[in-house]
Coordinates of N, CA and C in Angstrom, one line a residue:
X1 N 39.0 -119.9 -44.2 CA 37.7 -120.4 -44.4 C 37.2 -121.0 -43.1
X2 N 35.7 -121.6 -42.9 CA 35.0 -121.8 -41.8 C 35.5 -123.3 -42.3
X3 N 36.2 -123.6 -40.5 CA 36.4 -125.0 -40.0 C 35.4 -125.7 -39.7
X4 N 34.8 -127.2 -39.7 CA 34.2 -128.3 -39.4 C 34.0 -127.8 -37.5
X5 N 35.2 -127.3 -37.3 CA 34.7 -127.2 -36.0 C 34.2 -126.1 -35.6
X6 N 34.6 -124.5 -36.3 CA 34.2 -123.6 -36.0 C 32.6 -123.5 -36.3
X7 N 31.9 -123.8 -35.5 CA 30.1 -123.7 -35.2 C 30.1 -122.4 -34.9
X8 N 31.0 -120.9 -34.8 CA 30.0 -119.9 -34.0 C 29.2 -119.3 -35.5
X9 N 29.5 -118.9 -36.8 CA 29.0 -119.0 -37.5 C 28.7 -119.3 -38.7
X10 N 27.7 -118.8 -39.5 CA 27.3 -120.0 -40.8 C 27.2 -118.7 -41.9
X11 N 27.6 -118.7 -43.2 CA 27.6 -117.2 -44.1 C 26.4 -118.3 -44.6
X12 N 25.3 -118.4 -45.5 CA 24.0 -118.4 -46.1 C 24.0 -117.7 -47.2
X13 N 24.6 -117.5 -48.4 CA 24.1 -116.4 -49.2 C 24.5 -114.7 -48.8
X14 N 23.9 -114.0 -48.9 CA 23.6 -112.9 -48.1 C 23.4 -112.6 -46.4
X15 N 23.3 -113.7 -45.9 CA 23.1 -114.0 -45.0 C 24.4 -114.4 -43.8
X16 N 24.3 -113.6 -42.7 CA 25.6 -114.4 -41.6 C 24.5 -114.8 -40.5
X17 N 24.7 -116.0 -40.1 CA 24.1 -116.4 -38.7 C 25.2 -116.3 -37.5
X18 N 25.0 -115.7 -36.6 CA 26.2 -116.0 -34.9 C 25.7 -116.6 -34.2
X19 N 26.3 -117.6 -33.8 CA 25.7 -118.1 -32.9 C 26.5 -118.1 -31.8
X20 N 25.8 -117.5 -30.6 CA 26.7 -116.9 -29.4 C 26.5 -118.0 -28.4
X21 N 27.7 -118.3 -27.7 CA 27.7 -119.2 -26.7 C 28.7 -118.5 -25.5
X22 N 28.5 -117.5 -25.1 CA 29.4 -116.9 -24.3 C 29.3 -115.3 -24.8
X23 N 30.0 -114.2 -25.4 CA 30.0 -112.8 -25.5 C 30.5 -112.7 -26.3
X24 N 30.0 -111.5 -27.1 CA 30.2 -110.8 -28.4 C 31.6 -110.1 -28.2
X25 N 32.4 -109.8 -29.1 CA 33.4 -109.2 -29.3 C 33.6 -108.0 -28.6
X26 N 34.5 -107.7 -27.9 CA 34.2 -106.4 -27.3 C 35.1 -105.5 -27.2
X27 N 36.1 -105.5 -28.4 CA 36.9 -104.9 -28.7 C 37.5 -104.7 -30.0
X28 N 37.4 -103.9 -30.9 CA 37.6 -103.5 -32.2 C 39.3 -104.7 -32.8
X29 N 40.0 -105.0 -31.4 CA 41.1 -106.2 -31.8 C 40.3 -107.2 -32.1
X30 N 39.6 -107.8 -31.0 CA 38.9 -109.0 -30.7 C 38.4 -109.2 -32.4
X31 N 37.4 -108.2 -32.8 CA 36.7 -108.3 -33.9 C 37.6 -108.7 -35.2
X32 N 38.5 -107.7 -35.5 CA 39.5 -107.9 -36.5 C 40.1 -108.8 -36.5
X33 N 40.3 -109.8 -35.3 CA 41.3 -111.3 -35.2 C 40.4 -112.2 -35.1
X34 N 38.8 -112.2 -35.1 CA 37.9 -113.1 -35.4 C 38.1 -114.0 -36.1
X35 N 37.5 -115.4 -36.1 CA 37.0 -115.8 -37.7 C 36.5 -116.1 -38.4
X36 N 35.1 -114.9 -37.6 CA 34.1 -114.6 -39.0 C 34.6 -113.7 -39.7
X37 N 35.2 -112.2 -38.9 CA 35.6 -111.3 -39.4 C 37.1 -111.8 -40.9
X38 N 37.9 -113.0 -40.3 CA 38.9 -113.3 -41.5 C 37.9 -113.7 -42.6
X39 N 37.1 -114.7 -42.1 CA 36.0 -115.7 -43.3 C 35.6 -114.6 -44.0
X40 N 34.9 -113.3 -43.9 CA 34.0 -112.3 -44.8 C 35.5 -111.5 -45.4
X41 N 36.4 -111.4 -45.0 CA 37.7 -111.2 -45.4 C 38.3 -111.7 -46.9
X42 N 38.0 -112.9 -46.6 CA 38.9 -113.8 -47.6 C 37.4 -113.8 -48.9
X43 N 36.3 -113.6 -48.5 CA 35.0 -113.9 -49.4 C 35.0 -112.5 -50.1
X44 N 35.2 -111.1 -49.3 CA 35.8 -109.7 -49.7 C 36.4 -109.7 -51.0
X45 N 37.7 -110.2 -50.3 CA 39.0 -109.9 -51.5 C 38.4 -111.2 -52.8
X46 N 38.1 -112.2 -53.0 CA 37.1 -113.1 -53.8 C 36.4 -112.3 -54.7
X47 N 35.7 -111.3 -54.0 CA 34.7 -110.9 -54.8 C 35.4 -109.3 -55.9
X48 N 36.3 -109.0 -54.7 CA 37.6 -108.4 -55.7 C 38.4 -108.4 -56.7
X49 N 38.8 -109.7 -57.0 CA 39.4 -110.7 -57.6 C 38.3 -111.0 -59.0
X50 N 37.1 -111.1 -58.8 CA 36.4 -111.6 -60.0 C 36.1 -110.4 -60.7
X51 N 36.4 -108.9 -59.8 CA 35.6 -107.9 -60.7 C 36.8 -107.6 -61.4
X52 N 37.9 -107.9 -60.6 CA 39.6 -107.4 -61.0 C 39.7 -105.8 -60.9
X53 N 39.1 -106.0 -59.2 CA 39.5 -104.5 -58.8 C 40.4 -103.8 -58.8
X54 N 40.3 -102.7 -58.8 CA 41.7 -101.8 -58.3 C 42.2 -101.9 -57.1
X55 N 40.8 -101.9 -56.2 CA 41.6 -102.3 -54.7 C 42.3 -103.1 -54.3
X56 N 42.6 -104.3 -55.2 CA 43.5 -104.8 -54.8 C 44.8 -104.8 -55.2
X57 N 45.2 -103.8 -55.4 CA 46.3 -102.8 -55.4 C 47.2 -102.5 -54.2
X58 N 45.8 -102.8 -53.5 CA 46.7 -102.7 -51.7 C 47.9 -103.7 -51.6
X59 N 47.8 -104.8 -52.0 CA 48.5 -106.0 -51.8 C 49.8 -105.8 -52.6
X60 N 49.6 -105.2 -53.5 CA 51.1 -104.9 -54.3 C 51.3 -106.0 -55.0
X61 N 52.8 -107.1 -55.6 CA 53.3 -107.8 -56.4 C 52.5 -109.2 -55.8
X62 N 51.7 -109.0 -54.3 CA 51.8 -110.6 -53.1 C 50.5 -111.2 -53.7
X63 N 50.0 -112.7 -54.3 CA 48.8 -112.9 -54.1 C 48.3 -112.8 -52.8
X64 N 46.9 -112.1 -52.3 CA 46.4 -112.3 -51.0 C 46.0 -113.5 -50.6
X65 N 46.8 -114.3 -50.3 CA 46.6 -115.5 -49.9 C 46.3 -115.7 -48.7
X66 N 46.3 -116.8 -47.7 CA 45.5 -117.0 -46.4 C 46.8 -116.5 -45.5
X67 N 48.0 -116.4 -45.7 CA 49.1 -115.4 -44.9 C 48.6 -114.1 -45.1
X68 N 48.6 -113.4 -46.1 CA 48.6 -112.0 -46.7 C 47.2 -111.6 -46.0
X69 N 46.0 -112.3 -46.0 CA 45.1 -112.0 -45.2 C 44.9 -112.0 -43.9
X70 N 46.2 -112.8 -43.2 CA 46.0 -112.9 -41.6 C 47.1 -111.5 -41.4
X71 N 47.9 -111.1 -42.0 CA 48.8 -110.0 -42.1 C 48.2 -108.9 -41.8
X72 N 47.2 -109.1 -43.0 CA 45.8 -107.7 -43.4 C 44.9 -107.3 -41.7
X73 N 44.3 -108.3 -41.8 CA 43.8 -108.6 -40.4 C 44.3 -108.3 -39.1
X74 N 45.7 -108.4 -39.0 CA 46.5 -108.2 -37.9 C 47.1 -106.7 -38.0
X75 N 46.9 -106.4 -39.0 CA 47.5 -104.8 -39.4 C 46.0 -104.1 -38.9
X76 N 45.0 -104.5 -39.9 CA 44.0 -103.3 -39.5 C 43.5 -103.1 -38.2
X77 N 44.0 -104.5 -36.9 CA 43.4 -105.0 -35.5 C 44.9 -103.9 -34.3
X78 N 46.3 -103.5 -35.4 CA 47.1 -102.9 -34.6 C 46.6 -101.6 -34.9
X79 N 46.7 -101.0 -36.2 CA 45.4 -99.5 -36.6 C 44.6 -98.9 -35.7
X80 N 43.5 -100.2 -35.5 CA 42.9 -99.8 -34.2 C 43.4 -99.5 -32.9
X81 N 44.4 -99.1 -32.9 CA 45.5 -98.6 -31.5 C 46.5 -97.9 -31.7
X82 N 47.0 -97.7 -32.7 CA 48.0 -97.4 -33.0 C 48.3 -96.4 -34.4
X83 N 48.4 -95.1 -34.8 CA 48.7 -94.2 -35.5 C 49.6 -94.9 -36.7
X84 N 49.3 -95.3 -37.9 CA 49.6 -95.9 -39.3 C 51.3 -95.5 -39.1
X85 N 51.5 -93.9 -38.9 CA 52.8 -93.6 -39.2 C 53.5 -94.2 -37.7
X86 N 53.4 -94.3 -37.0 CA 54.3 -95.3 -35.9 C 54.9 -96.9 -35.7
X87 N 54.1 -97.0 -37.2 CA 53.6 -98.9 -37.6 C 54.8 -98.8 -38.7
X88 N 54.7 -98.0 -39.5 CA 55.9 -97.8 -40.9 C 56.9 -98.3 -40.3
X89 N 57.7 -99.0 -40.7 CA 59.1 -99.5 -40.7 C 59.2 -100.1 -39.4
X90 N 57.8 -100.1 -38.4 CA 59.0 -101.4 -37.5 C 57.5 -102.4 -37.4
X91 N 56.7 -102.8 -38.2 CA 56.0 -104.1 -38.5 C 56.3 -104.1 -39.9
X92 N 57.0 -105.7 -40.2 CA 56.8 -105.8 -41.1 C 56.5 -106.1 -42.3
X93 N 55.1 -106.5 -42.6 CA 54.4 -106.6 -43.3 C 53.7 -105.4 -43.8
X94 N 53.5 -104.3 -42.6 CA 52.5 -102.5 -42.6 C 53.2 -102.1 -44.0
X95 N 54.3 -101.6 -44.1 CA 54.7 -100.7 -45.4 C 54.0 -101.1 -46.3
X96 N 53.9 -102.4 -46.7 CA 53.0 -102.4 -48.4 C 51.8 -102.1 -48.4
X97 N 50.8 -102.4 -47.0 CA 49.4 -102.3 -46.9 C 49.3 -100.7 -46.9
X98 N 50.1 -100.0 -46.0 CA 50.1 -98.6 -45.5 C 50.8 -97.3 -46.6
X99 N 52.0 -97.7 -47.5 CA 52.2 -96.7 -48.4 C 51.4 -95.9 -49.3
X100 N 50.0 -96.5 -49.6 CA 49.1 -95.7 -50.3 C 47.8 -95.5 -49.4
X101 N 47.9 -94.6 -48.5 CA 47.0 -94.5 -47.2 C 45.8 -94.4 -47.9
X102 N 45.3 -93.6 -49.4 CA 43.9 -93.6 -49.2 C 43.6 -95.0 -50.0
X103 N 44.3 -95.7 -50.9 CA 44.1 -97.1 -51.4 C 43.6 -97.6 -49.9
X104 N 44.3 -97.6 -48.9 CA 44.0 -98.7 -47.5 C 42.8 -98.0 -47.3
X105 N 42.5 -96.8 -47.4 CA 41.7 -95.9 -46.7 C 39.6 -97.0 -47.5
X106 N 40.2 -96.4 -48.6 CA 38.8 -97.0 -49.8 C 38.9 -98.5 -49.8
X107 N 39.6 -99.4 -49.0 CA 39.5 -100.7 -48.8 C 39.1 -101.2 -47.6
X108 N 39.2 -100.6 -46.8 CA 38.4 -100.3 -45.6 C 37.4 -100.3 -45.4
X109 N 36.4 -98.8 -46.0 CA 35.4 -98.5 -46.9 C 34.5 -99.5 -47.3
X110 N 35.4 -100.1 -48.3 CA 34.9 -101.3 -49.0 C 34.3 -102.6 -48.2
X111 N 35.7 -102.9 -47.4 CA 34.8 -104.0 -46.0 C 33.5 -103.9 -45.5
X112 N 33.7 -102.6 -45.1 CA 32.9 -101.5 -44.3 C 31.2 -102.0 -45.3
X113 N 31.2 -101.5 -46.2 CA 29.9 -101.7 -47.4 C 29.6 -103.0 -47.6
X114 N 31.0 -103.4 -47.7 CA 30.3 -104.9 -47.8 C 30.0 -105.7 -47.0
X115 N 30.2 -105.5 -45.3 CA 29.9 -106.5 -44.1 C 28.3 -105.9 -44.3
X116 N 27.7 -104.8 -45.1 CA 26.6 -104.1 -44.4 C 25.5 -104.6 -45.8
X117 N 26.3 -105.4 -46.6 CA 25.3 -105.9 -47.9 C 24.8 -107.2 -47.2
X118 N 25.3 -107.7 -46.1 CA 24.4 -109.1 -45.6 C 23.3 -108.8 -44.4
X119 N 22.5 -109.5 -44.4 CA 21.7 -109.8 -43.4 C 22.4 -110.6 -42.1
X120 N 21.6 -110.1 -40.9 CA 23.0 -110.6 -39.8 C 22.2 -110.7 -38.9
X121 N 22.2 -112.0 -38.4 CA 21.4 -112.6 -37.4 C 22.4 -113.2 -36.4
X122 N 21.7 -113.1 -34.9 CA 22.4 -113.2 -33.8 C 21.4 -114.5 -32.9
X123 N 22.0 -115.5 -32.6 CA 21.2 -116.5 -31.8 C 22.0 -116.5 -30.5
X124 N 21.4 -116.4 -29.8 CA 21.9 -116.6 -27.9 C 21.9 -117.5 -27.9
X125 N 22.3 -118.5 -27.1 CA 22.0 -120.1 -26.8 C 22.2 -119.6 -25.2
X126 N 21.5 -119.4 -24.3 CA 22.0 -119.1 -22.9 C 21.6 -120.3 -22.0
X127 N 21.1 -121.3 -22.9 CA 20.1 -121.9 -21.7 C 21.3 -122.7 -20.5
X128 N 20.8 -123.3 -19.7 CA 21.8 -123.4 -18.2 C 22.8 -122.4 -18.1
X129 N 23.0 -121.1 -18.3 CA 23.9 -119.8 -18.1 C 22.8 -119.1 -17.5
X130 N 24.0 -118.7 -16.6 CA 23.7 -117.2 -15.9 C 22.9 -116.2 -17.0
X131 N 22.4 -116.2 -18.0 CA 21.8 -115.3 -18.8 C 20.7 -115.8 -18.4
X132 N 20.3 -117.1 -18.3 CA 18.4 -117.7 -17.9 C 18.2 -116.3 -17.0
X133 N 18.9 -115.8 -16.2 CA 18.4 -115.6 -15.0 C 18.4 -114.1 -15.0
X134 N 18.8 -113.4 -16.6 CA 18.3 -112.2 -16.9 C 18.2 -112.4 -18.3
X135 N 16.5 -112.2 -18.1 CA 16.3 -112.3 -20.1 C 16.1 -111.1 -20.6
X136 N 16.4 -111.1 -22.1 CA 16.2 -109.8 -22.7 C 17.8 -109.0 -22.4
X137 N 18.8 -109.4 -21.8 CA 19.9 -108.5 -22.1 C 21.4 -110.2 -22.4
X138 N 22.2 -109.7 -22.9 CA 23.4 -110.4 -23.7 C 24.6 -109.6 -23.1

């Protein structure tokens, strides 16, 4: 969940605010080891949990707890580099997430639908940065 310290974003309802003080993510790792991307993560599987989805099936016997989701996170941020069947048997945690490829596949999916059910607002804060001195680009 969002720390006292962590100020880059605020969830609102339906709503995410960013507030950027430096650069947007710029790599599909970067993104996946966020912690907004964990925060909508952990609010995901929540909203799984109350319908008492199937998808969470992915997780097998483990509650998804705040380990099982930094696992999750860190599996789908190696994915992005790395071919699922090269991950089998030498990360440990991959086999349970990865054994039923299209379960992972439709959970994915699911993120995917659900990052796109919020409204998503982006604030610059550039002022004394090198951005003053080109406006209109980030």
């Amino acid at each position: 969940m969002q720390t006292k310290e962590d100020k880059t974003f605020k969830v609102l309802g339906n709503k995410v605010i960013i507030d950027l003080r430096g650069r947007l993510c710029e790599t599909p790792e970067e993104l996946l080891q966020s912690t907004l991307f964990r925060h909508l993560l952990a609010i995901a599987v929540d909203g799984l949990r109350e319908k008492q989805s199937p998808l969470l099936e992915i997780f097998g016997n483990r509650e998804p707890d705040k380990k099982v989701l930094e696992n999750l996170s860190e599996l789908l941020s190696l994915l992005s580099r790395v071919p699922a069947d090269l991950l089998q048997g030498k990360v440990e945690y991959a086999d349970e997430f990865i054994k039923e490829r299209d379960l992972l596949n439709d959970f994915v999916e699911y993120l995917y639908n659900f990052w796109r059910t919020y409204d998503r607002f982006i604030i610059l804060n550039s002022e004394n940065d090198v951005l003053d001195k080109r406006p209109y680009r980030t």
